[in-house]
Coordinates of C-alpha atoms and ligand atoms in Angstrom, one line a residue:
M1 CA 120.5 180.7 63.1
H2 CA 117.5 178.3 62.8
T3 CA 117.3 176.4 59.6
V4 CA 115.6 179.0 57.0
K5 CA 112.0 178.8 56.7
T6 CA 110.0 181.0 54.4
R7 CA 106.6 180.8 52.9
F8 CA 104.3 182.2 50.2
A9 CA 101.1 183.5 51.8
P10 CA 98.8 184.0 48.8
S11 CA 94.9 184.9 49.1
P12 CA 93.0 182.5 46.8
T13 CA 91.1 185.4 45.4
G14 CA 92.5 185.1 41.8
L15 CA 95.1 183.9 39.4
I16 CA 98.9 184.7 40.4
H17 CA 100.5 187.3 38.1
L18 CA 104.2 188.3 37.5
G19 CA 104.4 190.2 40.7
N20 CA 103.2 187.5 43.2
A21 CA 105.0 184.9 41.4
R22 CA 108.3 186.9 41.6
T23 CA 107.8 187.0 45.4
A24 CA 106.6 183.4 45.6
L25 CA 109.9 182.5 43.5
F26 CA 112.2 184.6 45.7
S27 CA 110.9 182.8 48.8
A28 CA 111.4 179.5 47.1
L29 CA 114.7 180.5 46.2
L30 CA 116.0 181.5 49.6
A31 CA 114.7 178.5 51.4
K32 CA 116.3 176.2 48.7
H33 CA 119.7 178.4 49.0
F34 CA 119.8 177.4 52.6
Q35 CA 118.4 173.8 52.1
G36 CA 115.7 175.0 54.4
T37 CA 112.0 174.9 54.3
F38 CA 109.3 176.8 52.0
L39 CA 105.8 176.7 53.1
L40 CA 102.6 177.7 51.2
R41 CA 99.7 178.9 53.5
I42 CA 96.5 179.7 52.0
E43 CA 95.2 183.2 53.5
D44 CA 91.5 182.7 52.9
T45 CA 89.7 184.7 55.6
D46 CA 88.1 186.8 53.2
L47 CA 85.4 184.0 52.4
E48 CA 83.6 186.0 49.9
R49 CA 86.2 186.6 47.7
S50 CA 88.4 183.1 48.5
K51 CA 87.6 180.3 46.1
E52 CA 88.8 176.8 45.8
E53 CA 89.5 176.9 42.1
Y54 CA 92.2 179.8 42.8
T55 CA 93.8 177.6 45.4
L56 CA 93.9 174.8 43.0
A57 CA 95.2 177.1 40.2
L58 CA 97.9 178.6 42.4
E59 CA 98.9 175.4 43.4
H60 CA 99.4 174.1 39.8
D61 CA 101.1 177.3 38.9
L62 CA 103.5 177.3 41.7
C63 CA 104.5 173.7 40.5
W64 CA 104.8 174.6 37.0
M65 CA 107.4 177.1 38.7
Q66 CA 109.0 174.6 40.2
C67 CA 108.6 176.1 43.8
R68 CA 107.3 173.3 45.3
W69 CA 106.4 173.7 49.2
N70 CA 107.7 171.4 51.9
E71 CA 104.6 172.2 54.1
G72 CA 101.3 173.3 52.8
P73 CA 97.6 172.3 52.4
D74 CA 97.8 169.3 50.3
I75 CA 100.7 167.6 52.2
G76 CA 100.1 168.8 55.7
G77 CA 103.1 169.8 58.3
E78 CA 103.7 170.2 61.7
Y79 CA 102.1 173.5 62.2
G80 CA 99.1 173.2 59.7
P81 CA 96.0 173.5 58.9
Y82 CA 97.8 175.4 56.2
W83 CA 94.2 177.2 55.6
Q84 CA 93.6 180.3 57.8
S85 CA 89.8 179.6 57.5
E86 CA 90.5 176.6 59.4
R87 CA 92.6 178.3 62.1
E88 CA 90.1 180.1 64.1
A89 CA 90.8 178.2 67.4
I90 CA 94.3 179.3 67.2
Y91 CA 93.5 182.7 66.6
N92 CA 91.0 182.8 69.5
R93 CA 93.6 181.9 71.9
Y94 CA 95.7 184.6 71.2
Y95 CA 92.9 187.1 71.0
K96 CA 92.0 185.8 74.5
K97 CA 95.9 186.4 75.7
L98 CA 96.0 189.6 74.0
E99 CA 92.6 190.7 76.1
E100 CA 94.0 189.2 79.6
L101 CA 97.3 190.9 79.1
G102 CA 95.3 194.1 78.6
R103 CA 96.5 194.6 75.1
A104 CA 93.1 194.3 73.1
Y105 CA 89.7 195.8 73.6
A106 CA 86.3 195.7 72.4
C107 CA 85.7 198.8 70.5
F108 CA 81.9 199.9 69.6
C109 CA 82.3 203.1 67.6
S110 CA 80.4 203.4 64.4
E111 CA 81.9 204.2 61.0
E112 CA 80.1 207.4 61.3
Q113 CA 81.7 208.3 64.8
L114 CA 85.1 207.2 63.2
N115 CA 84.7 209.2 60.2
I116 CA 84.1 212.3 62.0
S117 CA 87.0 212.0 64.5
R118 CA 89.0 211.6 61.4
K119 CA 87.9 214.8 59.9
V120 CA 88.5 216.5 63.5
Q121 CA 91.9 215.1 63.4
R122 CA 92.7 216.2 59.9
I123 CA 91.6 219.7 60.5
A124 CA 93.9 220.0 63.7
G125 CA 96.7 219.0 61.0
Q126 CA 97.0 215.6 62.8
A127 CA 97.3 212.1 60.8
P128 CA 94.2 210.3 61.0
R129 CA 94.4 207.2 63.5
Y130 CA 91.9 205.7 66.2
A131 CA 91.3 208.3 68.9
G132 CA 91.4 205.6 71.6
T133 CA 87.5 206.1 72.4
C134 CA 86.7 202.7 73.6
R135 CA 89.9 202.1 75.5
H136 CA 88.6 203.1 78.8
L137 CA 85.2 201.6 78.6
S138 CA 84.1 200.3 82.3
E139 CA 82.8 196.9 82.3
S140 CA 79.4 197.9 82.7
E141 CA 79.4 200.2 80.0
R142 CA 80.8 197.2 77.5
Q143 CA 78.1 194.9 79.0
Q144 CA 75.4 197.7 78.1
K145 CA 76.6 197.8 74.6
L146 CA 76.6 194.3 73.9
A147 CA 72.9 194.2 75.6
A148 CA 72.0 196.6 73.3
G149 CA 73.2 194.4 70.5
L150 CA 76.0 196.3 69.3
K151 CA 78.8 194.3 67.5
P152 CA 82.3 195.4 68.7
V153 CA 85.5 195.0 66.9
L154 CA 88.5 193.9 68.6
R155 CA 91.4 196.5 68.7
F156 CA 94.9 196.1 69.4
Q157 CA 96.2 198.5 72.2
V158 CA 99.5 200.1 71.1
D159 CA 102.0 201.1 73.7
D160 CA 101.7 205.0 73.2
G161 CA 105.3 205.6 73.8
A162 CA 106.9 202.7 72.0
V163 CA 109.1 203.4 69.0
I164 CA 109.1 200.3 66.5
E165 CA 112.5 200.0 64.8
F166 CA 113.5 197.0 62.6
E167 CA 116.1 195.9 60.0
D168 CA 114.4 195.2 56.7
L169 CA 116.3 192.8 54.6
V170 CA 115.8 195.0 51.6
K171 CA 114.9 198.4 52.5
G172 CA 117.5 198.7 55.5
K173 CA 116.6 200.5 58.7
Q174 CA 112.9 201.2 59.6
K175 CA 111.4 203.1 62.2
F176 CA 108.0 203.8 63.3
L177 CA 106.3 205.3 66.2
A178 CA 103.3 203.5 67.8
S179 CA 101.6 206.9 68.8
D180 CA 101.3 207.7 64.7
I181 CA 99.7 204.1 64.2
G182 CA 96.8 204.2 66.8
D183 CA 95.0 201.2 68.0
F184 CA 94.2 199.0 65.2
I185 CA 91.7 196.3 64.6
I186 CA 92.7 192.9 64.8
R187 CA 89.1 191.2 64.7
R188 CA 86.2 192.4 62.6
A189 CA 82.7 192.8 64.1
D190 CA 81.7 189.6 62.3
G191 CA 84.5 187.5 64.2
A192 CA 87.0 187.4 61.2
P193 CA 90.5 188.2 61.7
T194 CA 92.1 190.9 60.1
F195 CA 95.1 189.9 57.8
M196 CA 97.3 192.0 59.9
F197 CA 96.6 189.8 62.9
C198 CA 96.6 186.2 61.6
N199 CA 99.3 186.8 59.1
A200 CA 101.6 187.6 62.2
I201 CA 100.3 185.0 64.3
D202 CA 100.7 182.5 61.5
D203 CA 104.2 183.4 60.8
A204 CA 105.2 182.9 64.4
F205 CA 103.3 179.9 65.0
M206 CA 104.8 178.3 61.8
H207 CA 108.4 179.4 62.6
V208 CA 108.9 181.2 59.7
T209 CA 112.2 182.8 59.7
H210 CA 112.3 184.9 56.7
V211 CA 109.3 187.0 55.4
L212 CA 109.9 188.4 51.7
R213 CA 106.9 190.3 50.6
G214 CA 105.9 193.2 48.3
E215 CA 106.9 196.6 49.8
D216 CA 103.1 197.5 49.8
H217 CA 103.2 195.7 52.8
L218 CA 105.9 197.7 54.7
T219 CA 103.8 199.9 57.1
N220 CA 102.0 196.5 58.2
T221 CA 105.2 195.5 59.5
P222 CA 105.4 197.6 63.1
R223 CA 101.7 196.5 63.5
Q224 CA 102.9 192.9 63.1
L225 CA 105.8 193.5 65.1
M226 CA 103.9 194.8 68.0
I227 CA 101.4 192.0 68.2
L228 CA 104.1 189.3 68.3
Q229 CA 106.0 191.2 70.9
A230 CA 102.8 191.7 73.2
L231 CA 102.3 187.8 73.0
S232 CA 106.2 187.1 73.2
L233 CA 106.3 185.4 70.0
E234 CA 109.3 185.3 67.8
A235 CA 108.9 187.4 64.7
P236 CA 110.3 186.5 61.3
I237 CA 112.7 188.8 59.6
Y238 CA 110.9 190.9 57.2
G239 CA 112.5 192.1 53.7
H240 CA 109.9 194.1 51.5
I241 CA 110.5 193.7 47.8
S242 CA 110.2 196.7 45.6
L243 CA 107.5 196.9 43.2
I244 CA 107.6 195.7 39.5
L245 CA 107.0 198.9 37.1
G246 CA 105.4 198.5 33.7
S247 CA 106.4 200.9 30.7
D248 CA 104.2 203.8 32.0
G249 CA 106.3 203.8 35.5
A250 CA 103.2 202.9 37.4
P251 CA 103.0 199.6 39.2
L252 CA 102.6 196.8 36.6
S253 CA 99.4 196.3 35.5
K254 CA 97.1 194.1 33.0
R255 CA 97.5 197.2 30.5
T256 CA 101.3 197.3 30.8
G257 CA 101.7 193.8 30.1
S258 CA 101.4 191.7 33.5
K259 CA 100.5 188.2 32.5
S260 CA 99.1 185.4 35.0
I261 CA 101.4 182.2 35.2
R262 CA 98.6 180.5 33.8
E263 CA 98.3 182.6 30.8
L264 CA 102.1 182.6 30.2
E265 CA 102.2 178.5 30.3
E266 CA 99.0 178.2 28.1
L267 CA 101.0 180.5 25.7
G268 CA 103.9 178.0 25.5
W269 CA 106.7 180.0 27.9
L270 CA 109.0 177.6 29.2
S271 CA 108.9 177.5 32.9
D272 CA 112.7 177.9 33.1
S273 CA 112.8 180.9 30.9
V274 CA 110.1 182.5 33.1
L275 CA 112.3 182.0 36.3
N276 CA 115.5 183.0 34.7
Y277 CA 113.6 186.4 33.9
L278 CA 111.8 186.8 37.2
A279 CA 114.7 185.7 39.2
R280 CA 116.6 188.7 38.1
L281 CA 113.7 191.2 38.3
G282 CA 115.0 193.1 41.3
H283 CA 117.6 190.6 42.1
Y284 CA 121.2 190.8 40.7
Y285 CA 123.0 187.5 39.6
V286 CA 126.7 188.4 38.6
D287 CA 126.8 185.8 35.5
N288 CA 124.0 185.8 33.0
D289 CA 123.5 182.2 32.1
F290 CA 121.0 180.4 31.9
M291 CA 120.5 178.5 34.8
S292 CA 118.1 176.0 36.3
F293 CA 116.0 176.5 39.6
Q294 CA 118.7 175.1 41.6
Q295 CA 121.4 176.9 40.2
L296 CA 119.4 179.9 40.6
A297 CA 118.8 179.0 44.0
E298 CA 122.5 178.4 44.8
K299 CA 123.4 181.8 43.7
F300 CA 120.4 183.5 45.2
A301 CA 121.7 186.1 47.7
I302 CA 119.4 188.4 49.9
N303 CA 122.1 191.3 49.5
N304 CA 121.6 191.2 45.9
L305 CA 118.1 192.0 46.3
S306 CA 117.6 195.8 44.9
S307 CA 115.7 198.5 47.2
S308 CA 114.9 200.4 43.8
S309 CA 112.0 199.1 41.9
A310 CA 112.4 196.9 39.0
K311 CA 111.1 197.6 35.5
Y312 CA 109.3 194.9 33.4
D313 CA 110.7 194.5 30.2
P314 CA 108.9 192.1 27.6
Q315 CA 111.9 192.1 25.5
Q316 CA 114.2 190.9 28.1
M317 CA 111.7 188.2 29.0
L318 CA 111.7 186.8 25.2
Y319 CA 115.5 187.0 25.2
W320 CA 115.2 184.3 28.3
Q321 CA 112.4 182.2 26.2
K322 CA 114.5 182.2 23.1
T323 CA 117.9 181.2 25.4
G324 CA 115.5 178.7 26.8
V325 CA 114.3 177.0 23.7
A326 CA 117.8 177.0 22.1
Q327 CA 118.8 174.9 25.4
L328 CA 116.2 172.2 24.8
S329 CA 117.0 168.7 23.9
N330 CA 115.3 167.6 20.9
D331 CA 113.0 165.4 22.8
A332 CA 112.1 168.3 24.9
F333 CA 111.7 170.7 22.2
W334 CA 109.4 168.0 20.6
H335 CA 107.2 167.5 23.7
W336 CA 107.0 171.2 24.3
I337 CA 105.6 172.2 20.5
S338 CA 103.4 169.0 21.0
S339 CA 101.5 170.5 24.1
D340 CA 100.0 172.9 21.7
D341 CA 96.8 170.9 21.2
Q342 CA 95.7 173.0 18.1
F343 CA 98.2 171.0 16.0
S344 CA 98.7 167.6 14.9
P345 CA 102.4 166.2 15.0
D346 CA 101.3 163.5 12.5
I347 CA 101.9 166.1 9.6
I348 CA 105.7 165.6 10.3
P349 CA 107.1 162.4 8.8
A350 CA 109.0 160.7 11.8
A351 CA 111.8 160.4 9.4
L352 CA 112.2 164.0 9.2
R353 CA 111.2 164.7 12.5
D354 CA 114.7 165.4 13.8
T355 CA 115.9 167.6 10.4
F356 CA 112.7 169.6 11.4
I357 CA 113.4 170.5 14.9
Q358 CA 117.1 171.2 13.8
A359 CA 115.8 173.7 11.1
V360 CA 113.3 175.3 13.1
K361 CA 114.6 175.5 16.6
P362 CA 116.5 179.0 16.1
N363 CA 113.6 180.3 14.5
V364 CA 110.8 179.5 17.2
I365 CA 109.8 181.4 20.4
F366 CA 106.6 179.6 21.1
P367 CA 104.9 176.2 20.0
K368 CA 102.7 178.1 17.6
D369 CA 106.1 179.5 15.4
A370 CA 107.1 175.6 15.1
W371 CA 103.6 174.5 13.6
H372 CA 103.7 177.6 11.3
W373 CA 106.7 176.2 9.8
A374 CA 105.6 172.6 10.0
N375 CA 102.4 174.0 8.1
I376 CA 104.8 175.6 5.4
F377 CA 106.7 172.4 5.0
F378 CA 104.2 169.7 5.2
A379 CA 100.6 170.9 4.8
N380 CA 101.5 173.4 1.4
D381 CA 100.1 175.9 4.0
W382 CA 102.2 178.8 2.5
L383 CA 101.3 182.1 0.9
V384 CA 103.1 184.9 -0.8
N385 CA 101.3 188.0 0.4
P386 CA 100.8 191.0 -1.9
A387 CA 103.7 193.1 -0.5
Q388 CA 106.1 190.1 -1.3
E389 CA 104.8 189.8 -4.5
E390 CA 105.8 193.3 -5.1
S391 CA 109.0 192.9 -3.9
L392 CA 109.8 190.0 -6.2
Q393 CA 109.1 192.0 -9.2
T394 CA 112.8 193.6 -8.6
T395 CA 113.8 189.9 -9.1
N396 CA 116.4 189.3 -12.3
P397 CA 113.7 187.9 -14.7
N398 CA 115.7 184.4 -15.4
F399 CA 115.7 183.7 -11.4
F400 CA 113.5 181.3 -11.2
N401 CA 113.9 179.5 -14.6
T402 CA 117.7 179.4 -13.7
A403 CA 116.7 178.1 -10.1
L404 CA 114.4 175.6 -11.8
A405 CA 117.5 174.1 -14.2
A406 CA 119.4 174.1 -11.1
A407 CA 117.1 172.0 -8.9
D408 CA 116.8 169.6 -11.9
T409 CA 120.3 169.0 -11.7
H410 CA 121.0 169.1 -7.9
G411 CA 117.6 167.8 -6.6
A412 CA 117.0 169.0 -3.0
D413 CA 120.4 170.4 -2.4
L414 CA 119.4 174.0 -2.2
V415 CA 123.1 175.0 -1.3
A416 CA 124.1 173.6 -4.8
V417 CA 121.0 175.5 -6.2
V418 CA 122.1 178.8 -4.8
N419 CA 125.6 178.5 -6.0
A420 CA 124.3 177.6 -9.4
I421 CA 122.0 180.9 -9.5
K422 CA 125.0 182.8 -8.1
E423 CA 127.3 181.6 -10.8
N424 CA 125.0 182.0 -13.6
L425 CA 123.3 185.0 -12.7
G426 CA 125.7 187.0 -10.7
V427 CA 123.5 188.1 -8.2
K428 CA 124.0 187.8 -4.4
G429 CA 122.7 189.0 -0.8
K430 CA 119.2 190.1 -0.6
Q431 CA 118.8 189.5 -4.5
L432 CA 119.5 186.0 -4.3
F433 CA 118.2 184.7 -0.8
M434 CA 115.2 186.7 -0.7
P435 CA 113.4 185.6 -3.7
L436 CA 114.6 181.9 -3.3
R437 CA 113.1 182.1 0.4
I438 CA 109.6 183.6 -0.4
A439 CA 109.3 181.3 -3.3
L440 CA 109.8 178.1 -1.3
T441 CA 108.4 179.1 2.3
G442 CA 106.4 182.4 2.0
E443 CA 108.9 183.9 4.3
E444 CA 111.9 186.1 4.0
H445 CA 113.9 184.7 6.8
G446 CA 113.9 181.5 8.5
P447 CA 115.4 177.9 8.7
E448 CA 118.9 177.2 6.8
L449 CA 118.6 176.6 3.4
A450 CA 120.1 173.2 3.5
L451 CA 117.6 172.0 6.0
I452 CA 114.6 173.5 4.2
G453 CA 115.8 171.5 1.2
Q454 CA 115.8 168.3 3.1
L455 CA 112.5 168.8 4.5
L456 CA 110.6 169.9 1.0
G457 CA 112.4 167.3 -1.1
A458 CA 113.2 167.9 -4.8
E459 CA 109.7 167.4 -6.0
K460 CA 108.0 170.3 -3.9
I461 CA 110.8 172.5 -4.5
K462 CA 110.5 172.2 -8.2
Q463 CA 106.7 172.8 -8.0
R464 CA 107.2 176.1 -5.7
L465 CA 109.9 177.3 -8.0
N466 CA 107.6 176.7 -11.1
D467 CA 104.8 178.2 -9.3
A468 CA 106.9 181.3 -8.5
T469 CA 107.7 182.1 -12.2
L470 CA 104.1 183.0 -12.4
L471 CA 104.4 185.8 -10.0
L472 CA 106.7 187.6 -12.0
K473 CA 104.7 190.2 -14.3
Ligands
LIG1 N1 97.7 187.2 51.9 C1 98.7 188.5 51.7 C2 98.9 188.6 50.2 O1 98.5 188.1 49.3 C3 100.2 187.8 52.0 C4 101.0 189.0 52.2 C5 102.4 188.8 53.0 O2 103.2 187.9 52.3 O3 102.6 188.8 54.1 O4 98.9 190.3 50.0

């Protein structure tokens, strides 16, 4: 086998979302697994919709996902340029060759004629396909139409009797009849190449060995194989990945939670967490360990790609985020929460930074959660809401006075304070912890009390317990 070469070939018409991010990830993991090459090609033939800002954005997002390419627009490579808009000369060479081989011809049929032809086919119970009207135009008929100013498209002429069979890496054996497909367009009337054509030419020209892409492209593959075969170009092996479905069973959309990679990054998702989730969406890993990109690649296996659709599960993605946060070193955690520019790290005294991290890490999913806690401890930005005030009314009437007396004796040692309340009042469980946590933090759950004590210090503890006495009616 050649060295494995995979590619990601996005059209820069928007931000990358979970679906195409997964396609990029699988392609990058497959290349890495075999120490092969991963290339990035920008499919910008739709000049109107393609924008440079999207190319820059997707390059940034792929880097964030650790899917760095070895050949591509910014770094070049042997088979560039890596923007399709700059590869016209290459496509023209192959158009010419197909025409010389008698496998491509100019078609002048108008949209109106095509519509009528399709209607007739439908009425006759046939699947609509191009009827081959312009296949047999004579040279003089062609010249006449050109002289009349008609702009033809270029069609690929299928071999009517051909059967196209291939083994899809994910979907298994596939079989299509050329006669069902009909002659299809490979160059538009304005001279622009169609996706079908340039995508196939580029994969062959760039020596891509494995194409992983969405199953929505499955029916394009027989067309692309016919083009490559006619040109005696080596075709890659294709694998069509099943779609990601939203909770409503339809393809994942914005409405059902699809997010762009950019949004995830801005919300503070960890790259490793997103990778651990996506790599398991339609691909099976034997173990459930949190893995680095390198480990995900080592254990990536084509045979573990699922042929049935994968369901997007936000809870599962959160699980990987929590797992990712738990793995962060203190420095990495600090760096991560500091990346949220809405908050100032200065409110946390340097001497308490490690204690703060130790306290909040198990309670944090996104950087904003860490800042929520920082404000509670250091900015006095906390509040007992009406529902909490209500639930405090069931507290033992002597609770806060007992707690205050204990705090006088034990200072910031909240474990000792808890024990004193327990001994003196005989309360335990929720009756013990809920009022204390609400009084000290405005939250019913959160970091370990011992650490909360260290972060607040004796003075603040007493002040908050004192304030809480006023809440009991
Ligand atoms: N530009 C195509 C797309 O974004 C690429 C499809 C393929 O991977 O072959 O859908």
